[in-house]
Short mmCIF file of C-alpha atoms in Angstrom, two decimals:
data_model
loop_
_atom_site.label_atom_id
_atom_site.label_comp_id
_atom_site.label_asym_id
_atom_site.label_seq_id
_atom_site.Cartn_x
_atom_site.Cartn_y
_atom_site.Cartn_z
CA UNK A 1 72.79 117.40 24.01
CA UNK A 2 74.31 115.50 26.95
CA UNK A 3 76.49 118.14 27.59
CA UNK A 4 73.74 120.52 27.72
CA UNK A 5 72.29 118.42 30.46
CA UNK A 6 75.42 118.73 32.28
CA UNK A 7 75.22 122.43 32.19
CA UNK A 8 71.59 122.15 33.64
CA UNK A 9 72.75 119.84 36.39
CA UNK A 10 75.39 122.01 37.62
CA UNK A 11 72.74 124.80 37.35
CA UNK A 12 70.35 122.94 39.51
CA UNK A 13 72.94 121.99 41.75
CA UNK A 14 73.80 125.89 42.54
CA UNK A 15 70.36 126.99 42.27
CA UNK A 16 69.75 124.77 45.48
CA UNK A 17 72.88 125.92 47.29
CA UNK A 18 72.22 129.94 46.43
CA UNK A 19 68.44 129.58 47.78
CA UNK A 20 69.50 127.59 50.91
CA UNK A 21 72.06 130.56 51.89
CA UNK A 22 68.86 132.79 51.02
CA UNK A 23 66.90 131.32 53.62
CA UNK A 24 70.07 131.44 55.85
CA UNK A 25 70.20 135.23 55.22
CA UNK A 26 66.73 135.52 56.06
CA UNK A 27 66.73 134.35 59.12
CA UNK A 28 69.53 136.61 60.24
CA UNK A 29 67.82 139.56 58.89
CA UNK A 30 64.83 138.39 60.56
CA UNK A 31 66.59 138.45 63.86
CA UNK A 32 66.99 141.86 63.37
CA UNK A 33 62.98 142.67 63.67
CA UNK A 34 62.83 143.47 59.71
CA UNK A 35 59.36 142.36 58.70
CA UNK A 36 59.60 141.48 54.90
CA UNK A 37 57.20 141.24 52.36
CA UNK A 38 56.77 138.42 50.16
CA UNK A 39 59.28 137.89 47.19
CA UNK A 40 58.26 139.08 44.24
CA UNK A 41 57.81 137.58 41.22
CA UNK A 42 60.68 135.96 39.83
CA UNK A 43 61.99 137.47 36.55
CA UNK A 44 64.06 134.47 35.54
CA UNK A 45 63.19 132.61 31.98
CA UNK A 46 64.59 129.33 30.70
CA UNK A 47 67.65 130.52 29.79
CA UNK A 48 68.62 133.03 31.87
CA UNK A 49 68.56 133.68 35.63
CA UNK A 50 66.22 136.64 36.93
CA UNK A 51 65.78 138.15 40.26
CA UNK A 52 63.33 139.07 43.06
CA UNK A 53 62.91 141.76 45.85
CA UNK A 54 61.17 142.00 49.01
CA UNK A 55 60.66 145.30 51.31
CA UNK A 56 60.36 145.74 54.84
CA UNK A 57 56.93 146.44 56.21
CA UNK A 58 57.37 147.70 59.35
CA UNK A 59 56.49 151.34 60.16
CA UNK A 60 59.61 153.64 59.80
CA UNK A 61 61.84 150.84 59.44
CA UNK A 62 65.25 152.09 58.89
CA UNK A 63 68.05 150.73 56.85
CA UNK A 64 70.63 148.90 58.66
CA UNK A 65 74.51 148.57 57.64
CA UNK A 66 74.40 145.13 55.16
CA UNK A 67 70.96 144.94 55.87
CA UNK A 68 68.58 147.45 53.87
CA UNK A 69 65.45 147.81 54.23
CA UNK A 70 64.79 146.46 50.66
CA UNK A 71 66.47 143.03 49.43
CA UNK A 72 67.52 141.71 46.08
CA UNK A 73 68.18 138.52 45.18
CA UNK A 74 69.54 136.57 42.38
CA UNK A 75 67.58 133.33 40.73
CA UNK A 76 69.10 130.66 38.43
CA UNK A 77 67.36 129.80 34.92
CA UNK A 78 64.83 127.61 35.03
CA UNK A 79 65.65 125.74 32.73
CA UNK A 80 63.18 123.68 29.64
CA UNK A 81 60.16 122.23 31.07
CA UNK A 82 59.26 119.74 28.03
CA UNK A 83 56.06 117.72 29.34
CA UNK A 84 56.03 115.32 26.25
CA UNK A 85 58.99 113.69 24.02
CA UNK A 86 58.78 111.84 20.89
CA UNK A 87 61.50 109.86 19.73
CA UNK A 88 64.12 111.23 16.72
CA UNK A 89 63.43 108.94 13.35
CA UNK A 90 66.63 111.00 12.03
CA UNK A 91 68.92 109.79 15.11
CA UNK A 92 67.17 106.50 17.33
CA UNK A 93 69.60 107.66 20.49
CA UNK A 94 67.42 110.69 21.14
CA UNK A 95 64.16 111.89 21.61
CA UNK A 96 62.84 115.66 21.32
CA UNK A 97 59.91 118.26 22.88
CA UNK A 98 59.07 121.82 22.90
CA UNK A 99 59.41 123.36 26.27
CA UNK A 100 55.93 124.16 27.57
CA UNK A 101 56.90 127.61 29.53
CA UNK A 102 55.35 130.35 28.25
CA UNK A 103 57.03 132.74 25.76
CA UNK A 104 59.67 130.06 24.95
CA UNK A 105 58.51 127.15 22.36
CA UNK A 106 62.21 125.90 21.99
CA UNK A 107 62.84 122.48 20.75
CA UNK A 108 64.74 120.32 23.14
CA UNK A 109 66.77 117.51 22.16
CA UNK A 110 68.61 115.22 24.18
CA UNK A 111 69.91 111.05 24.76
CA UNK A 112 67.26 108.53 25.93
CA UNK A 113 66.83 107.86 29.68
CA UNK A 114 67.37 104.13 29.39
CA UNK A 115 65.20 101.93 32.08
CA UNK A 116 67.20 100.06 34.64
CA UNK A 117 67.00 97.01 32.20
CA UNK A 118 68.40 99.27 29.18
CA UNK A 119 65.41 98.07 26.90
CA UNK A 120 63.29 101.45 26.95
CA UNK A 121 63.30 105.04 27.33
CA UNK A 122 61.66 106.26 30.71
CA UNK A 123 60.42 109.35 28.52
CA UNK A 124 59.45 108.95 24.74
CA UNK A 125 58.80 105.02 25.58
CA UNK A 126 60.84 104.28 22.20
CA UNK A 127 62.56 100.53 22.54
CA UNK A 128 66.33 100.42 23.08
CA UNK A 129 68.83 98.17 21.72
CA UNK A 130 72.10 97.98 20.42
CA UNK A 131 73.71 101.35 19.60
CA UNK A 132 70.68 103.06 21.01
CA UNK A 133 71.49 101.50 24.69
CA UNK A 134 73.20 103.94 27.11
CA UNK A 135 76.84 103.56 27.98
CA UNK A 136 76.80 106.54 30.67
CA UNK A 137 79.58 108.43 29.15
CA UNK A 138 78.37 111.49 31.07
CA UNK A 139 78.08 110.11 34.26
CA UNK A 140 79.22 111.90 37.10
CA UNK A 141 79.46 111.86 40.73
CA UNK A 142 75.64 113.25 42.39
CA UNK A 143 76.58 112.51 46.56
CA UNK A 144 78.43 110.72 48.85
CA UNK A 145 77.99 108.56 51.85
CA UNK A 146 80.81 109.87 54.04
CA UNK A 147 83.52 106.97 56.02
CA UNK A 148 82.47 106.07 59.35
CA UNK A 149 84.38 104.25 61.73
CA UNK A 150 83.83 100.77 60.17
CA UNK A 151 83.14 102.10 56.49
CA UNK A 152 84.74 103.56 53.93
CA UNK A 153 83.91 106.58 52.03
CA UNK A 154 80.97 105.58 49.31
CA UNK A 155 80.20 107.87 46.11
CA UNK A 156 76.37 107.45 44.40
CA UNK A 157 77.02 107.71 40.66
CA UNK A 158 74.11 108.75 37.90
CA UNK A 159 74.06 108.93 34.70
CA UNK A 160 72.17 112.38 33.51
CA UNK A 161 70.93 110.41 30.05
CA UNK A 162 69.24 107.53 31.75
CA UNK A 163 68.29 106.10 34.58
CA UNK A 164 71.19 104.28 35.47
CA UNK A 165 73.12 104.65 39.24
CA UNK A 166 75.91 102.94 40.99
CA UNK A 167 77.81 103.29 44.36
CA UNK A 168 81.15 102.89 44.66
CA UNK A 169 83.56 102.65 47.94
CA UNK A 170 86.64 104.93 47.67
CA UNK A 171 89.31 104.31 50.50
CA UNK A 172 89.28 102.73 53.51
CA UNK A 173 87.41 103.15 56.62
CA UNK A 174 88.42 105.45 59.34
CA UNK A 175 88.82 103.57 62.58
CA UNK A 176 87.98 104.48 65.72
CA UNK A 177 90.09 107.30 67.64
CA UNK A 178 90.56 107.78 71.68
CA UNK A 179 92.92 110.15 71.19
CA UNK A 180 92.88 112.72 74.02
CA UNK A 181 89.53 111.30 75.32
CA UNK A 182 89.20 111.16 79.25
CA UNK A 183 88.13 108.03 80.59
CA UNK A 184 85.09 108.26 82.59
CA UNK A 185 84.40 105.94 85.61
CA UNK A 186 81.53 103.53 85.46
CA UNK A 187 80.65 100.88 88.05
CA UNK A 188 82.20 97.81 88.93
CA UNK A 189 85.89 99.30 89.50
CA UNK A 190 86.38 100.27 85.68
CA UNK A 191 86.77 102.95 83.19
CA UNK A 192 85.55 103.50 79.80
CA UNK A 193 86.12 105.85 76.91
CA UNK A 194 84.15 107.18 74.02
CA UNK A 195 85.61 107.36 70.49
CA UNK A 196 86.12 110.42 69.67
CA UNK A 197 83.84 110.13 66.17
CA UNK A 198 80.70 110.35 67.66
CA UNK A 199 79.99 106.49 66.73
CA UNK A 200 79.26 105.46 69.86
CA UNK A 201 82.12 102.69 70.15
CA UNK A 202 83.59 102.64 73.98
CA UNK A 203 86.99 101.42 75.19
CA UNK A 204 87.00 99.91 78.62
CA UNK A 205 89.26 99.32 81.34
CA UNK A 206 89.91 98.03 84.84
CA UNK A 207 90.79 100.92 87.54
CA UNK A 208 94.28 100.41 89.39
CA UNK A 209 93.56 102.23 92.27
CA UNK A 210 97.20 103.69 92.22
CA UNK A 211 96.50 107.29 93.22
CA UNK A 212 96.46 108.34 96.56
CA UNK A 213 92.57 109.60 97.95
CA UNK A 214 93.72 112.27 99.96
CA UNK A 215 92.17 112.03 103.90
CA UNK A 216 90.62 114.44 105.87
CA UNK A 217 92.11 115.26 109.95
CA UNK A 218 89.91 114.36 112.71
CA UNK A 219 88.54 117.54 114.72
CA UNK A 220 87.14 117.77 117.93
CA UNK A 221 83.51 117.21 117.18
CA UNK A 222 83.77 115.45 113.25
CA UNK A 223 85.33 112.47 112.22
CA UNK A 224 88.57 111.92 109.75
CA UNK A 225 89.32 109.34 107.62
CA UNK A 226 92.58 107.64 106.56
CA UNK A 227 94.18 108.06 103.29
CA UNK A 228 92.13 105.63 100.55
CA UNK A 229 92.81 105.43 96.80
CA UNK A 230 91.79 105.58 93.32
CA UNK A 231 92.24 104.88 90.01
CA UNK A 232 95.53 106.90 88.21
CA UNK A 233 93.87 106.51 84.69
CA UNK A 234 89.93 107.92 85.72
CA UNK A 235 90.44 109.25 89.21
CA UNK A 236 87.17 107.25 89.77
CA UNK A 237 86.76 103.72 91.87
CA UNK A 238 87.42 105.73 95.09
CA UNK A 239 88.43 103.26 98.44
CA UNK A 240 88.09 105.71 101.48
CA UNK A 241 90.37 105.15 103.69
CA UNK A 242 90.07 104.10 107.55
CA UNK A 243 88.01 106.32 109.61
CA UNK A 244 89.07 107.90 112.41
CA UNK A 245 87.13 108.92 115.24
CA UNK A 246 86.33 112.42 116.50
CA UNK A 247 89.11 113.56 119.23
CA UNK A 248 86.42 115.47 121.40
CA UNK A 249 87.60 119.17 123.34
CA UNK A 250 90.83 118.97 125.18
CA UNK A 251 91.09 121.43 128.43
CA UNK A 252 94.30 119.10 129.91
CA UNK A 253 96.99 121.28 131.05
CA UNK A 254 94.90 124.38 129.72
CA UNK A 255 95.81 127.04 132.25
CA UNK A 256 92.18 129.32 132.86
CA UNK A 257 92.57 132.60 132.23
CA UNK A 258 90.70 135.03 134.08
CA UNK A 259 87.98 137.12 132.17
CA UNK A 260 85.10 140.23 133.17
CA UNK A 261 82.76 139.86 135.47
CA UNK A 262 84.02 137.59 137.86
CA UNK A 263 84.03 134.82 135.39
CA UNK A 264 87.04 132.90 133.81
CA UNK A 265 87.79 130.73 130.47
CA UNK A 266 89.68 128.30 128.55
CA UNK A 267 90.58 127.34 125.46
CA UNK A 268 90.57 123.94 123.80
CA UNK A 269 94.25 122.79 123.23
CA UNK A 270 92.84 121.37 119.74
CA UNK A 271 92.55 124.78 118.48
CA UNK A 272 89.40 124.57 117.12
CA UNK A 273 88.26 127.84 119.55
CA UNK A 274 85.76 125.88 122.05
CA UNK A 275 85.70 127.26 125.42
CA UNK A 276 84.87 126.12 128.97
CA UNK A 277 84.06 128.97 131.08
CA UNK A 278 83.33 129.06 135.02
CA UNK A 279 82.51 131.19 137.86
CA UNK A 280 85.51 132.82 140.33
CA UNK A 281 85.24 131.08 144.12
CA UNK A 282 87.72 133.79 145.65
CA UNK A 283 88.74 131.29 147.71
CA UNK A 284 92.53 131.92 147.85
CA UNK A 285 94.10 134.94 150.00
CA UNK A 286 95.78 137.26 149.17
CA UNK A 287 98.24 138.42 151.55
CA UNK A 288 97.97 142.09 153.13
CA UNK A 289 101.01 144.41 153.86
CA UNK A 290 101.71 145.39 156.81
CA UNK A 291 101.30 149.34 157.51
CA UNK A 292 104.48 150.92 158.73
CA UNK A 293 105.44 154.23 160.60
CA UNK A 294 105.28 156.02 157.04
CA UNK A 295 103.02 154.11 154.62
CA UNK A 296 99.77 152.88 154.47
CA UNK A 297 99.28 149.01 154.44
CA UNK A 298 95.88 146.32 153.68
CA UNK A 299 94.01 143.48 154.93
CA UNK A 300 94.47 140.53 153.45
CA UNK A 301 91.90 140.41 150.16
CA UNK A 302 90.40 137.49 148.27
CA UNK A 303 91.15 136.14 144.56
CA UNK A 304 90.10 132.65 142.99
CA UNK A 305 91.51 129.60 143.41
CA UNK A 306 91.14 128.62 139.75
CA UNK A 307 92.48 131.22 137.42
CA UNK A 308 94.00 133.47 140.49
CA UNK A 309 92.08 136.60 139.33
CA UNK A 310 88.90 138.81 140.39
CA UNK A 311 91.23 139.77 143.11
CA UNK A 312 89.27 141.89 146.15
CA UNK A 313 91.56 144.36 147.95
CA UNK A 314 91.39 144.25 151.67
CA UNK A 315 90.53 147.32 153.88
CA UNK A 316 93.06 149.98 153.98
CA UNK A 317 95.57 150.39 157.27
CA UNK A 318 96.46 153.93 157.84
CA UNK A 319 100.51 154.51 158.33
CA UNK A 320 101.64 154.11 161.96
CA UNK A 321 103.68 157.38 162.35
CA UNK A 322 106.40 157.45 164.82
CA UNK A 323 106.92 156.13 168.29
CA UNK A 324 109.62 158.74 169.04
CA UNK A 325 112.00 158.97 171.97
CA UNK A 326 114.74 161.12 173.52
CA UNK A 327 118.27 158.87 172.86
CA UNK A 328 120.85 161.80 173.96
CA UNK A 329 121.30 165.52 173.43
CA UNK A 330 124.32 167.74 173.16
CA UNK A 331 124.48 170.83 175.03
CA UNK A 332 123.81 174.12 174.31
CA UNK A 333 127.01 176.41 174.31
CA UNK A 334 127.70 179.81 174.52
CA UNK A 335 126.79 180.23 171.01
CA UNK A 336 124.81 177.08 169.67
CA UNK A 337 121.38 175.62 171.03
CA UNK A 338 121.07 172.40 172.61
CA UNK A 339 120.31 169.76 170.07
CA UNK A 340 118.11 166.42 171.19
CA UNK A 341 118.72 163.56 169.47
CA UNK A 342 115.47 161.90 169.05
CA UNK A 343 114.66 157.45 167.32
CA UNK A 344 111.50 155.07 166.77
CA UNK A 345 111.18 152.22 168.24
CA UNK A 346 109.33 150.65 165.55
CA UNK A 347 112.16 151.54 162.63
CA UNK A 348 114.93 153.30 162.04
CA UNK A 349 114.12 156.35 161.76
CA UNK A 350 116.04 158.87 163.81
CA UNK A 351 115.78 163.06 164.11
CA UNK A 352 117.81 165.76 165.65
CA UNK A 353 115.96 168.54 166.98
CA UNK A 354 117.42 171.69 167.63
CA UNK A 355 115.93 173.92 170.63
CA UNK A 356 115.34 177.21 169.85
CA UNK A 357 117.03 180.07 172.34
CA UNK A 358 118.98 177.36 174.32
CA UNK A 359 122.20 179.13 173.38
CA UNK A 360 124.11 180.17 177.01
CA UNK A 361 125.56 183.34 175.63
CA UNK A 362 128.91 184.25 176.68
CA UNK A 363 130.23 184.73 180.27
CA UNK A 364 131.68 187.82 179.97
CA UNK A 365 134.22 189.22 182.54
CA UNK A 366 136.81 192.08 182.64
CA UNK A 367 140.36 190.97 182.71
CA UNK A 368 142.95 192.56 184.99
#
């Protein structure tokens, strides 16, 4: 009989965990916009485990791959449902019923279910005592209390004939573990750490502040700071560092540089791209050239004084030309013109000119 009630335990116990991966499998198939029907009846008797279907309801619902559109699913026996026991004249450490399911009637015997105090049965009533007390000889192991941090492991004991139950600790407890947990800064120049368990024990620490806090460079219009520190282990319990003021534009030694529009610009030596632009004064000359005998020359013109550009030309001076005169000729001969010999007095330029039809022709006479 005991080991009958085994059998039904381990039943019951698989029963549970097949209908809770049911419901899991509804849900899924639920996610997938089937809209079941109830289960139907279940077909399963005392002895023997049955089964039940549902079917989708929703108009031209179509099956899906490991989801049809109609379900099975298993059931477990339900095992003898005896409502009232009566205590075995023929053998005092049992009592016996007759299941009350229909179609069944069977006759169920089994071992008292002993009180806590081991002096009745929790069933039938019938008064315990000596040989008819329970010594738990099919007790087994129902759940367990997993270890924690600070306790061990603890297994709840029953006994399926009675009423009996005991824990008992197995092993040791865990302990805490930090291992490869960041610390996390907190105030006050310290650290702490969270065991890694989920218990909600915390390591703690103070901050060394032996890591460099990189600074930031001054620019022209926003402020710098110093190297600081902070902690090597967190990276928290920051100490800027010094600050250091803005340097403001610098335009010393910046030559201008001339740009459009009679306007000319500089940039700051910083390099952050400020510029200072001004107005052209033309107030420096620039020089003219002289004109010669042969080329043109100018005024003088105007450029500025600042960035020496928006130069203005002066007028133009038209080219001199020669101031020729006569230096020498050479005569004209009986058969060559006379050639004049002609210079500037203003450069160096010089020109023979030869005079057409000077030529003396020859002197002829008639020899004797």
């Amino acid at each position: 009989m005991k080991k009958l009630r085994r059998v039904l335990l381990i039943v019951f116990v698989v029963s549970a965990l097949a209908l809770a991966l049911v419901a899991c499998n509804e849900t899924a198939i639920t996610e997938h916009n089937h809209r079941w029907s109830e289960w139907s009846v279940d077909t399963a008797t005392c002895t023997q485990g049955g089964t039940q279907t549902r079917t989708c309801t929703s108009e031209g619902c179509k099956a899906q791959v490991g989801k049809p559109a109609t379900e099975t699913r298993t059931t477990n026996a339900l095992g003898h449902n005896v409502t009232s026991w009566t205590h075995c004249e023929s053998d005092h450490s049992k009592h016996e019923g007759v299941c009350s399911r229909t179609d069944c009637g069977v006759t169920v015997t089994e071992a008292h279910h002993a009180n806590a105090a081991g002096t009745e049965c929790v069933n039938c009533g019938a008064a315990l005592g000596g040989s008819e007390q329970c010594l738990h000889p099919n007790a087994s192991t129902t759940s367990e209390t997993a270890a924690t941090c600070t306790s061990a492991k603890i297994e709840h004991w029953t006994c399926p004939d009675c009423v009996w139950t005991e824990d008992r600790t197995v092993g040791t407890a865990l302990g805490h573990d930090y291992t490869d947990v960041a610390w996390t800064p907190v105030a006050g120049g310290t650290h702490e750490r969270e065991c890694a368990r989920g218990c909600g024990d915390k390591q703690t620490g103070t901050c060394d502040n032996k890591d460099v806090l990189t600074g930031t460079a001054a620019t022209c219009e926003a402020a710098g700071r110093e190297n600081g520190t902070k902690c090597s282990v967190c990276g928290g319990n920051e100490t800027l560092g010094e600050v250091i003021n803005a340097l403001g534009h610098d335009y010393t030694n910046v030559a201008w540089t001339p740009v459009a529009g009679g306007t000319h610009e500089r940039v700051c030596a910083h390099g952050c791209g400020d510029k200072q632009t001004g107005t052209c004064d033309d107030n420096d000359v620039i020089t003219g050239t002289a004109a010669t005998c042969e080329t043109a020359g100018r005024e003088n013109g105007t450029k500025c004084s600042v960035c020496g550009g928006n130069e203005t030309l002066g007028e133009v001076i038209n080219a001199l030309g020669h101031d020729e005169y006569k230096t020498d000729e050479t005569a004209a001969t009986c058969t060559t013109n006379k050639v004049e010999h002609w210079a500037c007095h203003r450069c160096d330029w010089t020109d023979d000119k030869e005079i057409a039809d000077t030529a003396l022709g020859h002197d002829e006479y008639k020899a004797t």
